[in-house]
C-alpha atoms as an extended CHARMM CRD file, in Angstrom:
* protein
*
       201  EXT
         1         1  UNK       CA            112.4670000000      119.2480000000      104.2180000000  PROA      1               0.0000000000
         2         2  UNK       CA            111.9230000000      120.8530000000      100.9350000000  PROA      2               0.0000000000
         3         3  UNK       CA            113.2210000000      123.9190000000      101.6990000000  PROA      3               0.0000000000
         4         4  UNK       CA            116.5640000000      123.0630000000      103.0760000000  PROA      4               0.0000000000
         5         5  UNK       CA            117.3670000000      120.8640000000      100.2470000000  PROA      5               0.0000000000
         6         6  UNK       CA            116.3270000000      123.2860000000       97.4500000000  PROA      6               0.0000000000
         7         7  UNK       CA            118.8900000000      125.5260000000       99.1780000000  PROA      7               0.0000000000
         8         8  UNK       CA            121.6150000000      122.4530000000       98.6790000000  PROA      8               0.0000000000
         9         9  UNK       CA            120.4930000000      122.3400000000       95.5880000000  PROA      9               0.0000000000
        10        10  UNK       CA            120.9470000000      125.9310000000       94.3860000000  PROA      10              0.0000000000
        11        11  UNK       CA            124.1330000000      126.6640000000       96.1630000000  PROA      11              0.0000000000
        12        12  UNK       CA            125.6020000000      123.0800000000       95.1050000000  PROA      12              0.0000000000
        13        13  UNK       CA            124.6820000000      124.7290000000       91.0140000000  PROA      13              0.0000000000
        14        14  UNK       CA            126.2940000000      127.7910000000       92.3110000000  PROA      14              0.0000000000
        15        15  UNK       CA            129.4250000000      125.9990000000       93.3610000000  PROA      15              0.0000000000
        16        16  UNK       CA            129.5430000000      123.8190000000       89.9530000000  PROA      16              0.0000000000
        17        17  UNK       CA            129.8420000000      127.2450000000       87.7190000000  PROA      17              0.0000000000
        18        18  UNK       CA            132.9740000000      128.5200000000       89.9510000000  PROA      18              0.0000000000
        19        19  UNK       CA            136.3590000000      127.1070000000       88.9310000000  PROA      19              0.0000000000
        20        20  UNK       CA            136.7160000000      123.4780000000       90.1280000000  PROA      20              0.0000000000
        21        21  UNK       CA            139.2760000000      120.7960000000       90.0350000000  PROA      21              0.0000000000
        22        22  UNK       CA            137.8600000000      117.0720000000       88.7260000000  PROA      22              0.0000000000
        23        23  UNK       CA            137.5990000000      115.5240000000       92.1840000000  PROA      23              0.0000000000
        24        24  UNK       CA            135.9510000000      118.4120000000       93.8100000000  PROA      24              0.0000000000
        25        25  UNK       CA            132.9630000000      118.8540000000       90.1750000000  PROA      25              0.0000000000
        26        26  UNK       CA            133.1110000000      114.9700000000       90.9850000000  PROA      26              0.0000000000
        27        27  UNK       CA            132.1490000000      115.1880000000       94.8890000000  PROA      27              0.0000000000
        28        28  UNK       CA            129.7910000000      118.5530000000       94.2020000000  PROA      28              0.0000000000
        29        29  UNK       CA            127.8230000000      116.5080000000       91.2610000000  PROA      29              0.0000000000
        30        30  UNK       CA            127.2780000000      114.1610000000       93.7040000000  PROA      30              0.0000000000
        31        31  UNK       CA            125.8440000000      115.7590000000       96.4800000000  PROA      31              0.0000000000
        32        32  UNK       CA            123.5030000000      117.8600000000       93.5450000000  PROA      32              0.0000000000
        33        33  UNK       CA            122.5390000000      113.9500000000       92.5950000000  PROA      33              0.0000000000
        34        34  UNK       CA            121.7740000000      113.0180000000       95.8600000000  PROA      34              0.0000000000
        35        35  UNK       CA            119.8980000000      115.8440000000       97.2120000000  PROA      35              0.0000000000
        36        36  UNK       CA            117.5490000000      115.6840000000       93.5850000000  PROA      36              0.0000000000
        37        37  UNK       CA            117.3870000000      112.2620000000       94.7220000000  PROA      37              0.0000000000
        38        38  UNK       CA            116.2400000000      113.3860000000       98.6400000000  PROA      38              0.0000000000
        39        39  UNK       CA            113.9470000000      115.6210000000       97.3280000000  PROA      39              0.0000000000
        40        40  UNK       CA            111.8680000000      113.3330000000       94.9030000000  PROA      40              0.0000000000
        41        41  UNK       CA            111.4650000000      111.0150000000       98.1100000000  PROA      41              0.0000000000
        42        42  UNK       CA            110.3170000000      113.6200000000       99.6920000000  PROA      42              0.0000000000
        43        43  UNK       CA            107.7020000000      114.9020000000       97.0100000000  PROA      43              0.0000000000
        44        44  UNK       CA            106.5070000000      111.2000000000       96.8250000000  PROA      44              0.0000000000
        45        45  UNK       CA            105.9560000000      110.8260000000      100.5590000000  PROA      45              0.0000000000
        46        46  UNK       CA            104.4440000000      113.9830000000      100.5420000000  PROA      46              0.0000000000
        47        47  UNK       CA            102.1380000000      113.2050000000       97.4580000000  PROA      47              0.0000000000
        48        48  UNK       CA            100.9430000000      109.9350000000       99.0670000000  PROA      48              0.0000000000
        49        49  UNK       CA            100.0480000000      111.5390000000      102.6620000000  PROA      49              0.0000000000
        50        50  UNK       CA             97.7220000000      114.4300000000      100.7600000000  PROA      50              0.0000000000
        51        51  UNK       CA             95.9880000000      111.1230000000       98.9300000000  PROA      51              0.0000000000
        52        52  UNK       CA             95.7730000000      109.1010000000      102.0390000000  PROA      52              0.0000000000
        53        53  UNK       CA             93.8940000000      111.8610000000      104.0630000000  PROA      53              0.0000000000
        54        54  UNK       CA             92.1830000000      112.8170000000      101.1870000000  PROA      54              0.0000000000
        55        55  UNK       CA             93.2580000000      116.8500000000      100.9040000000  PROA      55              0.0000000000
        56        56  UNK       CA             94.8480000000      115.9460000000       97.3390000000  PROA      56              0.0000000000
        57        57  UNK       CA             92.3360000000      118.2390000000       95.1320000000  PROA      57              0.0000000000
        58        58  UNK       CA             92.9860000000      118.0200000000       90.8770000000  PROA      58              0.0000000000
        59        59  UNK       CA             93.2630000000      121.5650000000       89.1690000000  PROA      59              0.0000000000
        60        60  UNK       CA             91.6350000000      121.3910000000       85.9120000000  PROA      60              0.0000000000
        61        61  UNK       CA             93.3360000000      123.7100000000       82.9560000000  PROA      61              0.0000000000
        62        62  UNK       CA             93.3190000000      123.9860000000       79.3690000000  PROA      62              0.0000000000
        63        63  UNK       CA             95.6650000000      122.0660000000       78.4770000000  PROA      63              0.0000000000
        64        64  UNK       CA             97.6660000000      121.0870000000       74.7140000000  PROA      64              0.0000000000
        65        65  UNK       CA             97.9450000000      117.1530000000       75.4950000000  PROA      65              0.0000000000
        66        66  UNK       CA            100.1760000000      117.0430000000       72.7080000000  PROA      66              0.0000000000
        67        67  UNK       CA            102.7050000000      119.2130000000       74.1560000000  PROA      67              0.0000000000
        68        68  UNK       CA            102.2050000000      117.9150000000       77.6070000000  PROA      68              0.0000000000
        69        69  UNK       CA            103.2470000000      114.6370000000       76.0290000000  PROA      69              0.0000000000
        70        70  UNK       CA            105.9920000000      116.0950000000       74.1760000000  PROA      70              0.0000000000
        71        71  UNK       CA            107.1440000000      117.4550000000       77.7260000000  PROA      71              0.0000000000
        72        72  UNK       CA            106.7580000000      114.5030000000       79.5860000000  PROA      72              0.0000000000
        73        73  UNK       CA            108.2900000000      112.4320000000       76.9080000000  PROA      73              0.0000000000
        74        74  UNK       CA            111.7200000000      115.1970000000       76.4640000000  PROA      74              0.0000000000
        75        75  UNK       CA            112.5540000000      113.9620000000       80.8310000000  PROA      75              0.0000000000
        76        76  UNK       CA            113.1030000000      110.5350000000       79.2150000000  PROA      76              0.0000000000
        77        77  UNK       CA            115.0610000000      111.0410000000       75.9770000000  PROA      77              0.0000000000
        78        78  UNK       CA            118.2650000000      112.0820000000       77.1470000000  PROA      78              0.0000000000
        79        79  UNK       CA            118.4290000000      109.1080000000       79.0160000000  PROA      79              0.0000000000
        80        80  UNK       CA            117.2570000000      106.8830000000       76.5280000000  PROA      80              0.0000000000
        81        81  UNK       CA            119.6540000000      108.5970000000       74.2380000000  PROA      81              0.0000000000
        82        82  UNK       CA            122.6830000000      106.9580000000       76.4300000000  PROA      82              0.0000000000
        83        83  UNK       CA            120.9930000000      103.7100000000       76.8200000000  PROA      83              0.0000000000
        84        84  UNK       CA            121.1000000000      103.9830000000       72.7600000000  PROA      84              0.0000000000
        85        85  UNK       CA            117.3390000000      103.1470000000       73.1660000000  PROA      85              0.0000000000
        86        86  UNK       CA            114.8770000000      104.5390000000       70.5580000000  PROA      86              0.0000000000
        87        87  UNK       CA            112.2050000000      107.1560000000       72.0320000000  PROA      87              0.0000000000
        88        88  UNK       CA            109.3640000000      108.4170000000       70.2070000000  PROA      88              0.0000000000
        89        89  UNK       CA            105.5510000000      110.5040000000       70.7160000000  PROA      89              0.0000000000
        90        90  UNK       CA            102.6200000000      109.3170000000       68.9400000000  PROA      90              0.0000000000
        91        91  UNK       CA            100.2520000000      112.1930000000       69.7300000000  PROA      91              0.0000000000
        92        92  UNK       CA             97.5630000000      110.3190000000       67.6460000000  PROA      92              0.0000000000
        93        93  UNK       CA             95.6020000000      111.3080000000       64.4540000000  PROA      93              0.0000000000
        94        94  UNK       CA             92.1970000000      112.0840000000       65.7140000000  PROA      94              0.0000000000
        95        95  UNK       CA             93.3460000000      113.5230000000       69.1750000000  PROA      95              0.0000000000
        96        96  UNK       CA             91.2820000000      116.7780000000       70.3230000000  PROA      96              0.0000000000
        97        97  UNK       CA             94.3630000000      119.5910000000       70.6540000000  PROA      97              0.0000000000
        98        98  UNK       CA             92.9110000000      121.0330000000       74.1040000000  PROA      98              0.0000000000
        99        99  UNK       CA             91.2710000000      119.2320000000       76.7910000000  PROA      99              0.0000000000
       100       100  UNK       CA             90.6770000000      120.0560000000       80.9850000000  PROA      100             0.0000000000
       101       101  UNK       CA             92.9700000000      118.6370000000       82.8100000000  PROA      101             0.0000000000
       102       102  UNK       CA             95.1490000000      118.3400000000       85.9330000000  PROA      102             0.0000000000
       103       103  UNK       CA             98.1180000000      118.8420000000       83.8700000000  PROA      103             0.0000000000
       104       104  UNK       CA            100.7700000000      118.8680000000       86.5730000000  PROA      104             0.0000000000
       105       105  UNK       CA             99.1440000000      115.3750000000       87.8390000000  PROA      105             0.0000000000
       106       106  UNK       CA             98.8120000000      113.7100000000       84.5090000000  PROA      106             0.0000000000
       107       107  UNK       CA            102.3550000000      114.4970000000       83.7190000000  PROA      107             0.0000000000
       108       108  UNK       CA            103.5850000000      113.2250000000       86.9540000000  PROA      108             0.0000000000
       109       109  UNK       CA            102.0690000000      109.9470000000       86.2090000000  PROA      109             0.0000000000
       110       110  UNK       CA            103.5110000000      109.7770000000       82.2280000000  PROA      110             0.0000000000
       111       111  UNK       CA            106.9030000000      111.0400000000       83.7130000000  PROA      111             0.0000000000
       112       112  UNK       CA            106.5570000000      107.7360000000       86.4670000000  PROA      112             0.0000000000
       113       113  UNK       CA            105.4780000000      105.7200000000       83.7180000000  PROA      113             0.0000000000
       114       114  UNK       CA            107.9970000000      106.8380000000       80.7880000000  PROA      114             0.0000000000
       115       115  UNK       CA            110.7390000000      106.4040000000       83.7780000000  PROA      115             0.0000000000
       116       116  UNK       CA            110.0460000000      102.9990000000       84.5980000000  PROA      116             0.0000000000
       117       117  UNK       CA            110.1370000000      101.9320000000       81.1330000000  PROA      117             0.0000000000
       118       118  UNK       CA            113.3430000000      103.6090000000       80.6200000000  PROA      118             0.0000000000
       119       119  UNK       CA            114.9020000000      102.0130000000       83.6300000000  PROA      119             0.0000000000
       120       120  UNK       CA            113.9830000000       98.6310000000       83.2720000000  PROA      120             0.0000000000
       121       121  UNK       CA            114.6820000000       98.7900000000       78.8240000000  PROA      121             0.0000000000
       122       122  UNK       CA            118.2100000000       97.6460000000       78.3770000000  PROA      122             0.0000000000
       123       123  UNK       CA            117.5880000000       97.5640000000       74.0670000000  PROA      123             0.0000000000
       124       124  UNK       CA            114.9560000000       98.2760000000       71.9230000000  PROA      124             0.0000000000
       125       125  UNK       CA            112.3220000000      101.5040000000       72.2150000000  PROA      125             0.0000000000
       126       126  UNK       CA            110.2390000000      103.1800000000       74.4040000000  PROA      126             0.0000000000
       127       127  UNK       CA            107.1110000000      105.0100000000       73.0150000000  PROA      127             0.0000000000
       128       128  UNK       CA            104.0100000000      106.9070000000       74.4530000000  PROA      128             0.0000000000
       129       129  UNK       CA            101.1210000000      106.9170000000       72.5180000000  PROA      129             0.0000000000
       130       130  UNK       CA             97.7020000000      108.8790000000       72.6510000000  PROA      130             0.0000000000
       131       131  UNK       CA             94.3120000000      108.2330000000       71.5700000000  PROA      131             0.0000000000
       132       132  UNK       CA             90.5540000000      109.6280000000       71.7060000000  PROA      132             0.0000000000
       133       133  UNK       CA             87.4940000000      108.1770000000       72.2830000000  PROA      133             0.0000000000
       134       134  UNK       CA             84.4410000000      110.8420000000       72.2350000000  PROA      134             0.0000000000
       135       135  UNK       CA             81.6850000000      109.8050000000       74.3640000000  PROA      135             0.0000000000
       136       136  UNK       CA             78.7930000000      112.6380000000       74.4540000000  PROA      136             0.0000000000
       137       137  UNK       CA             78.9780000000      116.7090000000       73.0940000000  PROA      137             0.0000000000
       138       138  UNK       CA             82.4960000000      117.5610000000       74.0120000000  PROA      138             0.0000000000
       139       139  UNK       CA             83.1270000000      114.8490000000       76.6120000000  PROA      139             0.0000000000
       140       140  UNK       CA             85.2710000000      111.5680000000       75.9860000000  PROA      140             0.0000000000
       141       141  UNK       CA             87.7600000000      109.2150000000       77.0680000000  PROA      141             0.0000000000
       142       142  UNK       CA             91.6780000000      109.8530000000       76.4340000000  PROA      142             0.0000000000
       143       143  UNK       CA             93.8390000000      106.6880000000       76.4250000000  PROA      143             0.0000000000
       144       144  UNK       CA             97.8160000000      107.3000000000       77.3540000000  PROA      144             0.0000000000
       145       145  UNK       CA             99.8730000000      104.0370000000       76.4630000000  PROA      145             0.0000000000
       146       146  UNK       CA            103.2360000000      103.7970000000       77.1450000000  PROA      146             0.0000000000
       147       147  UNK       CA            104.9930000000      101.0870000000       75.2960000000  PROA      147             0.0000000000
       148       148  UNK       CA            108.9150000000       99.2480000000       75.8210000000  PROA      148             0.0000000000
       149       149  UNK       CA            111.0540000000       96.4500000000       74.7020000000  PROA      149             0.0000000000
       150       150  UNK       CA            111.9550000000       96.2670000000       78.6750000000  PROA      150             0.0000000000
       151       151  UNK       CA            111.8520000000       93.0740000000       81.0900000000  PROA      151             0.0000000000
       152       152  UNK       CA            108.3820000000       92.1720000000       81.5640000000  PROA      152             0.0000000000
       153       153  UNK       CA            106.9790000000       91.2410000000       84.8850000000  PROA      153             0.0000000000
       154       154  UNK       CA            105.5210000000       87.9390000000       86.2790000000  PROA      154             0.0000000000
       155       155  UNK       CA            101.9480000000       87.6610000000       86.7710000000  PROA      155             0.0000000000
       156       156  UNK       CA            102.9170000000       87.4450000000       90.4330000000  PROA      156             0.0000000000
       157       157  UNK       CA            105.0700000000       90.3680000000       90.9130000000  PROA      157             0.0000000000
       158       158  UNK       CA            102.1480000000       92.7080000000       88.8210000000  PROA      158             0.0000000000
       159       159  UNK       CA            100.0920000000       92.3800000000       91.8260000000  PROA      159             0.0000000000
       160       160  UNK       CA            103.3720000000       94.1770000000       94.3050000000  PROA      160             0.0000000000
       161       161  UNK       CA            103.3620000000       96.9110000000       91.2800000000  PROA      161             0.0000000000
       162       162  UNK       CA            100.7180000000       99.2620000000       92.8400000000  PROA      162             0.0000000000
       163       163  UNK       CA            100.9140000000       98.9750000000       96.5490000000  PROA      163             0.0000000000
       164       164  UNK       CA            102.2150000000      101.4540000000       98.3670000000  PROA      164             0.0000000000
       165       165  UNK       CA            106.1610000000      101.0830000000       99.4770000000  PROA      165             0.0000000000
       166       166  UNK       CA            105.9370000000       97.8770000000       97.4080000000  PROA      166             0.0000000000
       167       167  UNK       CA            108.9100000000       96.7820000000       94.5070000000  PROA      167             0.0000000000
       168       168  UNK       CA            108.4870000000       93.4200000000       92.3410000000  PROA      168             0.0000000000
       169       169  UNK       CA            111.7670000000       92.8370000000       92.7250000000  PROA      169             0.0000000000
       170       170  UNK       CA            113.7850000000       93.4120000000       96.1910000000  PROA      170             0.0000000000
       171       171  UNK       CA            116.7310000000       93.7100000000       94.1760000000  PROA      171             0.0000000000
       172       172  UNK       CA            115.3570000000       96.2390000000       92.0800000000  PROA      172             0.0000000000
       173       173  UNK       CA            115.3820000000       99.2270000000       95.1770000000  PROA      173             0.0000000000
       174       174  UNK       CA            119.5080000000       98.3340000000       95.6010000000  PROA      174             0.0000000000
       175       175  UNK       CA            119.8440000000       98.3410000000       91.6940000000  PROA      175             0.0000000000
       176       176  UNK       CA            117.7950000000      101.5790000000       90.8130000000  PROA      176             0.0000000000
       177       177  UNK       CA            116.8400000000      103.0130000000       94.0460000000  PROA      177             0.0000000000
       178       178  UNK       CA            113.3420000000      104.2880000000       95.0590000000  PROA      178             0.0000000000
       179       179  UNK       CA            110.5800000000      104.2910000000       97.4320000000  PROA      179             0.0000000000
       180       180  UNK       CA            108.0710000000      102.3720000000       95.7580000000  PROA      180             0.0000000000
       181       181  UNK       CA            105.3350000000      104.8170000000       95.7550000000  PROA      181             0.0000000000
       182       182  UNK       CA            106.0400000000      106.1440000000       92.5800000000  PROA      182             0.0000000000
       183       183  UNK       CA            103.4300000000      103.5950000000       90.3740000000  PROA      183             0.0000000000
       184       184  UNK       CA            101.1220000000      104.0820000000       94.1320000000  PROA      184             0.0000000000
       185       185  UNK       CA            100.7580000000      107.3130000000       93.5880000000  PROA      185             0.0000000000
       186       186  UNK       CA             99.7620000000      107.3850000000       89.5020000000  PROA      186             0.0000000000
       187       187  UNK       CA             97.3110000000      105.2630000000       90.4290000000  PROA      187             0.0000000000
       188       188  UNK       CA             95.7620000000      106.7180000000       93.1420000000  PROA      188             0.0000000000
       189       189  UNK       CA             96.0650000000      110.0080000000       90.6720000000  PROA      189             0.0000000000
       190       190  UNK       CA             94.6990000000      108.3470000000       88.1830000000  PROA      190             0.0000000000
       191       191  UNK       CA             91.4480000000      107.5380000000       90.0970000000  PROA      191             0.0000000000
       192       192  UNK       CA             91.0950000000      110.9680000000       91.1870000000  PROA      192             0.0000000000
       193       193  UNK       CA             90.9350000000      111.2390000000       87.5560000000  PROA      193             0.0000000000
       194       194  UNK       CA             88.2310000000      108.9040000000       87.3310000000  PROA      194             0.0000000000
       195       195  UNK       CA             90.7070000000      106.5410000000       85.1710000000  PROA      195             0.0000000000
       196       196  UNK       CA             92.7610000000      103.6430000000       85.9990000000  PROA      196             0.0000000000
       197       197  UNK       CA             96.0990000000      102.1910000000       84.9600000000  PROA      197             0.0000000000
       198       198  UNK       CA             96.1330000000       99.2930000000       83.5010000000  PROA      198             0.0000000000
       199       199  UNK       CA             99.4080000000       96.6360000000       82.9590000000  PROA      199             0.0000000000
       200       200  UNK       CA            100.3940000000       94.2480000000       79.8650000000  PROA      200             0.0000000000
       201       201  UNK       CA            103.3480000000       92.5290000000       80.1510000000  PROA      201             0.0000000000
């Protein structure tokens, strides 16, 4: 599946830098939208299969977490920037600047996380903040928080939050689209991690 669609995708940019009237950019920015679109759903069902039977394995790197936050954090901004919401990094004060990690894996899950907060924050902020806790020698526990002005959710709708395929809302999949494995999969990644999310509303 991926394959195919990374070729829409490259020839649909092709197409976009060649001289275009403003239906036809229109009509080729669309299909480029919907194929990104296709291919996250894709990635995601893909993702959650690996988990399921177990073959999903973590690669641990040296790793900047302040950067990686920085990069996780730069996906949302633009669009916060047209929501005129604020967006802002703490990277924390007594934060180690290295640390092993799955860095792919823990950025997919701030990019879910910084997403959902985006999407569902009409006014207000969005933040991710970092913290430390050191434990023994070099070893402790990181804390990733991300924080919004957004919605809230009912205590009975957390409970839909994590399961697989699952939306609190069924309005939400027409509003914003989605699968509903997105929050699934961070936490399953996040136990790999031998972590857990955790939800305040």
């Amino acid at each position: 599946i991926r394959t195919p669609l990374n070729g829409v995708i490259g020839f649909t940019d092709l197409l976009l830098q060649t001289s275009l009237d403003k239906n036809q950019e229109v009509f080729a920015s669309s299909i480029r939208t919907s194929a990104h679109s296709l291919l996250g759903v894709g990635n995601d069902i893909l993702d959650f299969s690996k988990i399921e039977a177990g073959k999903l394995e973590l690669e641990l790197v040296k790793t900047n977490l302040a950067e990686l936050c920085e990069q996780a954090g730069s996906i949302l901004s633009h669009a916060a920037d047209k929501k005129g919401l604020k967006f802002y990094v703490d990277p924390g004060a007594d934060v180690p600047e290295y640390a092993l990690v799955d860095p792919v894996r823990l950025k997919q899950i701030l990019v879910n996380l910084l997403g959902n907060a985006g999407k569902f924050t009409k006014k207000g902020e969005v933040g991710l903040h970092l913290a430390f806790q050191p434990s023994d020698g070099d070893r402790g526990f990181f804390t990733f928080r991300v924080i919004d002005t957004g919605i809230g959710i009912s205590e009975t709708d957390k409970e839909k939050l994590f399961k697989a395929f699952s939306q609190a809302d069924g309005s939400t999949t027409r509003k914003f689209g989605g699968t509903g494995l997105g929050l699934a999969i961070s936490e399953s990644l996040a136990r790999l991690m031998g972590s857990h999310i955790k939800l305040i509303s």
